[in-house]
Short mmCIF file of C-alpha atoms and ligand atoms in Angstrom, two decimals:
data_model
loop_
_atom_site.label_atom_id
_atom_site.label_comp_id
_atom_site.label_asym_id
_atom_site.label_seq_id
_atom_site.Cartn_x
_atom_site.Cartn_y
_atom_site.Cartn_z
CA UNK A 1 -8.95 -64.89 -7.14
CA UNK A 2 -11.63 -61.87 -8.02
CA UNK A 3 -11.60 -60.67 -11.73
CA UNK A 4 -9.57 -57.92 -11.65
CA UNK A 5 -11.88 -55.94 -14.85
CA UNK A 6 -8.64 -53.03 -14.65
CA UNK A 7 -6.85 -56.04 -16.15
CA UNK A 8 -8.29 -56.29 -19.42
CA UNK A 9 -8.73 -54.20 -22.69
CA UNK A 10 -7.36 -53.62 -25.77
CA UNK A 11 -4.90 -51.68 -28.49
CA UNK A 12 -1.18 -51.94 -29.81
CA UNK A 13 1.39 -54.39 -28.43
CA UNK A 14 -0.17 -56.70 -25.85
CA UNK A 15 3.14 -55.93 -23.19
CA UNK A 16 2.73 -52.26 -23.88
CA UNK A 17 -1.35 -52.33 -23.66
CA UNK A 18 -0.91 -54.21 -20.52
CA UNK A 19 1.86 -52.12 -19.01
CA UNK A 20 -0.67 -48.56 -19.81
CA UNK A 21 -3.23 -50.74 -18.35
CA UNK A 22 -1.42 -51.10 -14.84
CA UNK A 23 -0.18 -47.56 -15.13
CA UNK A 24 -3.99 -46.29 -15.69
CA UNK A 25 -4.74 -48.30 -12.72
CA UNK A 26 -2.29 -46.86 -10.64
CA UNK A 27 -3.36 -43.28 -11.75
CA UNK A 28 -7.02 -43.43 -11.55
CA UNK A 29 -6.16 -45.18 -8.05
CA UNK A 30 -7.95 -48.69 -8.44
CA UNK A 31 -4.57 -49.76 -7.09
CA UNK A 32 -2.52 -47.70 -4.66
CA UNK A 33 0.64 -46.87 -3.01
CA UNK A 34 2.07 -50.10 -1.56
CA UNK A 35 -0.78 -52.52 -2.81
CA UNK A 36 0.45 -56.20 -4.10
CA UNK A 37 0.29 -56.61 -7.58
CA UNK A 38 -1.52 -60.10 -8.23
CA UNK A 39 1.64 -62.63 -9.37
CA UNK A 40 2.48 -62.69 -12.87
CA UNK A 41 0.76 -66.02 -13.41
CA UNK A 42 -2.55 -64.81 -11.63
CA UNK A 43 -2.30 -61.96 -14.02
CA UNK A 44 -1.51 -64.24 -17.30
CA UNK A 45 -4.93 -66.18 -16.06
CA UNK A 46 -6.84 -63.09 -15.71
CA UNK A 47 -5.86 -61.56 -18.86
CA UNK A 48 -5.56 -64.81 -21.09
CA UNK A 49 -1.84 -63.37 -22.15
CA UNK A 50 1.23 -65.27 -22.02
CA UNK A 51 3.16 -65.09 -18.88
CA UNK A 52 6.59 -63.95 -21.47
CA UNK A 53 4.23 -60.78 -22.06
CA UNK A 54 3.41 -60.41 -18.92
CA UNK A 55 7.00 -60.39 -17.38
CA UNK A 56 8.00 -58.07 -19.93
CA UNK A 57 5.04 -55.65 -19.38
CA UNK A 58 6.19 -55.86 -15.01
CA UNK A 59 9.56 -55.52 -15.75
CA UNK A 60 9.44 -52.69 -18.02
CA UNK A 61 6.89 -50.88 -15.05
CA UNK A 62 10.04 -52.04 -12.52
CA UNK A 63 12.68 -50.38 -14.64
CA UNK A 64 10.55 -47.35 -14.73
CA UNK A 65 10.22 -47.42 -10.87
CA UNK A 66 6.26 -47.65 -10.89
CA UNK A 67 6.84 -51.13 -9.39
CA UNK A 68 8.97 -52.57 -6.68
CA UNK A 69 9.50 -56.08 -6.62
CA UNK A 70 11.08 -58.02 -3.46
CA UNK A 71 12.05 -61.13 -3.50
CA UNK A 72 9.74 -63.97 -1.75
CA UNK A 73 6.84 -61.29 -1.48
CA UNK A 74 6.10 -60.45 -4.88
CA UNK A 75 5.61 -57.15 -6.72
CA UNK A 76 4.29 -53.63 -5.37
CA UNK A 77 2.84 -50.50 -6.54
CA UNK A 78 5.99 -48.35 -5.51
CA UNK A 79 5.44 -45.53 -2.93
CA UNK A 80 4.97 -42.11 -5.04
CA UNK A 81 7.44 -39.81 -3.23
CA UNK A 82 7.74 -36.32 -3.06
CA UNK A 83 11.06 -35.10 -4.00
CA UNK A 84 13.03 -33.20 -1.96
CA UNK A 85 14.89 -30.07 -3.57
CA UNK A 86 17.95 -29.30 -2.05
CA UNK A 87 20.54 -26.64 -2.30
CA UNK A 88 24.11 -27.28 -3.32
CA UNK A 89 24.90 -23.78 -2.75
CA UNK A 90 24.22 -23.16 1.51
CA UNK A 91 26.44 -24.56 3.53
CA UNK A 92 23.21 -26.23 6.03
CA UNK A 93 22.23 -29.04 8.18
CA UNK A 94 19.70 -31.89 7.87
CA UNK A 95 17.89 -30.53 10.45
CA UNK A 96 17.68 -26.97 9.56
CA UNK A 97 16.95 -28.04 5.44
CA UNK A 98 13.96 -30.29 6.95
CA UNK A 99 12.69 -27.60 9.54
CA UNK A 100 12.54 -24.84 6.55
CA UNK A 101 10.15 -27.40 4.97
CA UNK A 102 8.01 -27.73 8.21
CA UNK A 103 9.07 -31.73 8.32
CA UNK A 104 10.03 -33.10 11.47
CA UNK A 105 13.35 -34.75 11.71
CA UNK A 106 14.11 -38.32 13.81
CA UNK A 107 17.54 -40.00 13.69
CA UNK A 108 18.35 -43.43 14.80
CA UNK A 109 22.12 -43.72 15.79
CA UNK A 110 23.76 -46.77 13.71
CA UNK A 111 27.19 -45.48 15.35
CA UNK A 112 28.21 -42.87 18.03
CA UNK A 113 31.61 -43.73 19.67
CA UNK A 114 35.23 -42.65 19.49
CA UNK A 115 37.39 -44.79 17.98
CA UNK A 116 41.03 -45.00 16.63
CA UNK A 117 40.81 -43.37 12.86
CA UNK A 118 41.08 -44.95 9.51
CA UNK A 119 43.88 -44.01 7.36
CA UNK A 120 40.97 -41.95 5.61
CA UNK A 121 40.10 -40.40 8.29
CA UNK A 122 43.05 -39.26 9.75
CA UNK A 123 44.17 -37.85 5.96
CA UNK A 124 40.89 -35.97 5.66
CA UNK A 125 40.59 -34.83 9.18
CA UNK A 126 43.95 -33.90 9.77
CA UNK A 127 44.48 -35.61 12.55
CA UNK A 128 47.95 -35.98 14.38
CA UNK A 129 49.46 -38.96 15.58
CA UNK A 130 47.24 -40.51 17.99
CA UNK A 131 44.61 -38.43 17.80
CA UNK A 132 41.08 -40.27 17.98
CA UNK A 133 38.25 -39.96 15.82
CA UNK A 134 34.31 -39.37 16.77
CA UNK A 135 32.25 -41.14 14.44
CA UNK A 136 28.32 -40.19 14.49
CA UNK A 137 26.53 -42.37 12.02
CA UNK A 138 22.86 -42.03 11.54
CA UNK A 139 19.67 -43.24 9.61
CA UNK A 140 17.71 -40.10 9.08
CA UNK A 141 13.80 -39.65 8.79
CA UNK A 142 11.69 -36.84 8.09
CA UNK A 143 8.03 -36.84 8.68
CA UNK A 144 8.56 -40.53 9.62
CA UNK A 145 10.37 -41.06 5.93
CA UNK A 146 13.79 -42.50 5.74
CA UNK A 147 15.90 -39.86 3.62
CA UNK A 148 19.61 -40.59 3.99
CA UNK A 149 22.58 -42.39 5.92
CA UNK A 150 25.05 -40.05 7.47
CA UNK A 151 28.44 -41.15 8.69
CA UNK A 152 30.12 -38.48 10.09
CA UNK A 153 33.71 -38.46 11.72
CA UNK A 154 35.36 -35.41 13.65
CA UNK A 155 38.41 -35.35 15.54
CA UNK A 156 37.78 -36.06 18.71
CA UNK A 157 39.60 -33.06 19.83
CA UNK A 158 36.46 -31.20 18.56
CA UNK A 159 34.05 -33.29 19.22
CA UNK A 160 35.11 -34.82 22.88
CA UNK A 161 31.85 -36.89 23.55
CA UNK A 162 29.75 -38.05 20.68
CA UNK A 163 27.28 -38.87 22.81
CA UNK A 164 26.38 -34.87 22.91
CA UNK A 165 24.91 -35.35 19.55
CA UNK A 166 21.41 -35.85 20.72
CA UNK A 167 19.69 -34.12 17.68
CA UNK A 168 21.43 -31.91 15.41
CA UNK A 169 25.34 -32.35 15.42
CA UNK A 170 25.63 -28.97 13.47
CA UNK A 171 24.04 -27.18 16.47
CA UNK A 172 26.18 -29.12 18.95
CA UNK A 173 29.18 -27.05 17.18
CA UNK A 174 27.36 -23.96 17.00
CA UNK A 175 27.32 -24.11 20.99
CA UNK A 176 30.61 -25.03 21.21
CA UNK A 177 31.83 -21.85 18.35
CA UNK A 178 32.73 -24.27 15.85
CA UNK A 179 30.17 -24.31 13.37
CA UNK A 180 31.97 -24.80 9.78
CA UNK A 181 31.85 -21.75 7.85
CA UNK A 182 32.74 -23.57 4.33
CA UNK A 183 32.56 -27.12 3.09
CA UNK A 184 33.52 -29.11 -0.24
CA UNK A 185 31.00 -31.45 -1.28
CA UNK A 186 31.47 -34.42 -3.57
CA UNK A 187 28.55 -36.16 -5.13
CA UNK A 188 28.86 -39.77 -6.97
CA UNK A 189 25.58 -41.82 -8.17
CA UNK A 190 25.77 -45.38 -6.74
CA UNK A 191 23.65 -48.74 -6.61
CA UNK A 192 22.71 -48.84 -2.99
CA UNK A 193 24.15 -52.21 -1.03
CA UNK A 194 21.68 -54.49 0.62
CA UNK A 195 22.62 -53.44 3.97
CA UNK A 196 21.89 -49.63 3.48
CA UNK A 197 18.92 -50.69 1.20
CA UNK A 198 16.91 -51.92 4.26
CA UNK A 199 17.98 -49.24 6.16
CA UNK A 200 16.55 -46.98 3.83
CA UNK A 201 13.65 -48.96 2.79
CA UNK A 202 14.13 -49.41 -0.94
CA UNK A 203 15.47 -52.02 -3.40
CA UNK A 204 19.35 -53.19 -2.88
CA UNK A 205 21.12 -52.24 -5.81
CA UNK A 206 18.50 -48.92 -6.37
CA UNK A 207 20.05 -45.84 -7.78
CA UNK A 208 21.40 -43.31 -4.87
CA UNK A 209 23.52 -40.69 -4.29
CA UNK A 210 26.73 -40.83 -2.22
CA UNK A 211 27.46 -37.29 -0.73
CA UNK A 212 31.44 -36.99 0.97
CA UNK A 213 31.36 -33.16 2.61
CA UNK A 214 34.27 -32.26 3.81
CA UNK A 215 33.73 -28.90 6.40
CA UNK A 216 36.36 -26.28 7.57
CA UNK A 217 36.53 -23.95 9.84
CA UNK A 218 36.98 -20.04 8.97
CA UNK A 219 40.86 -21.31 10.43
CA UNK A 220 41.04 -23.86 7.74
CA UNK A 221 41.10 -26.94 10.03
CA UNK A 222 38.76 -29.28 9.11
CA UNK A 223 35.78 -30.03 11.09
CA UNK A 224 34.28 -33.09 9.73
CA UNK A 225 34.23 -35.54 6.66
CA UNK A 226 30.91 -37.02 6.54
CA UNK A 227 29.95 -39.95 4.01
CA UNK A 228 26.09 -39.79 3.43
CA UNK A 229 23.81 -42.03 1.39
CA UNK A 230 20.83 -40.03 0.28
CA UNK A 231 17.89 -42.06 -1.41
CA UNK A 232 18.08 -41.41 -5.35
CA UNK A 233 14.36 -41.17 -5.82
CA UNK A 234 13.85 -38.32 -2.80
CA UNK A 235 16.50 -35.89 -3.91
CA UNK A 236 16.96 -33.54 -6.25
CA UNK A 237 20.59 -31.17 -5.56
CA UNK A 238 20.15 -28.06 -7.37
CA UNK A 239 22.88 -25.54 -8.18
CA UNK A 240 22.27 -21.88 -9.24
CA UNK A 241 25.03 -21.22 -12.29
CA UNK A 242 26.34 -17.90 -13.11
CA UNK A 243 28.32 -16.93 -16.43
CA UNK A 244 31.99 -15.84 -14.86
CA UNK A 245 32.96 -12.45 -16.37
C1 16G B 301 24.00 -32.21 6.26
C2 16G B 301 25.13 -32.88 5.94
C3 16G B 301 26.33 -33.24 6.65
C4 16G B 301 26.08 -32.75 7.90
C5 16G B 301 24.71 -32.58 8.47
C6 16G B 301 24.20 -32.34 9.50
C7 16G B 301 24.91 -33.21 3.28
C8 16G B 301 25.06 -34.16 2.24
N1 16G B 301 25.28 -33.30 4.60
O1 16G B 301 22.74 -33.35 5.97
O2 16G B 301 27.63 -33.61 6.29
O3 16G B 301 26.90 -33.89 9.29
O4 16G B 301 23.82 -31.82 7.64
O5 16G B 301 23.05 -32.11 10.14
O6 16G B 301 24.36 -32.40 3.38
P1 16G B 301 22.37 -31.78 11.64
O7 16G B 301 22.87 -30.84 12.28
O8 16G B 301 20.79 -32.38 11.24
O9 16G B 301 23.22 -33.18 12.88
#
């Protein structure tokens, strides 16, 4: 193993010194995004620190999101992801939001079919007895980076062919004159489950936002019930508040 000069130095409690040196090495570009970190054992050998000290420094960096640990393959410098700032007051689509930022959207379909609704879909979409639901579930990327998983359910009477959704769901609704004009959105914090984490390329259990959107036509009819998982490290939701009076 080549001696890594950036791992040695002095000042303050030992694990904090090590933590700072690793942070400095990242800030200075000595090691960058996606680079593997030497193993705890290697760092201990290189620095003459105990493995307990090394583990403590690394654990703090993992906690801070600077380092990512993948079971079986070690530790890596976390990608320094730019955050997307998203307004909470405009009823726009993912495609429109990303286009406004000059970003290119790609979607991978996870599910796109007509099927019997779950009780929650029947209730939320206000389906009549026997009415089917159209489901469109997608992994959504902007400029190649996976940002969200969106699972949309619509009354089959509104979306007869979910396979019509090849790019933007709202563009399809627009064409049919069924673009929602109002929506209620609920945002909650979650720790992402393993299968969603894998799709979004983040560690299982990482912080994420679960967003439920129920959208309505002018007539009051529900158009969509969408459950989305957004990466916690990629999104800021911003709302403007006004003093009511
Ligand atoms: C947004 C909406 C989602 C909607 C989608 C349509 C949130 C949390 N979700 O991502 O409910 O179905 O846009 O996007 O904002 P599309 O027209 O690009 O398919």
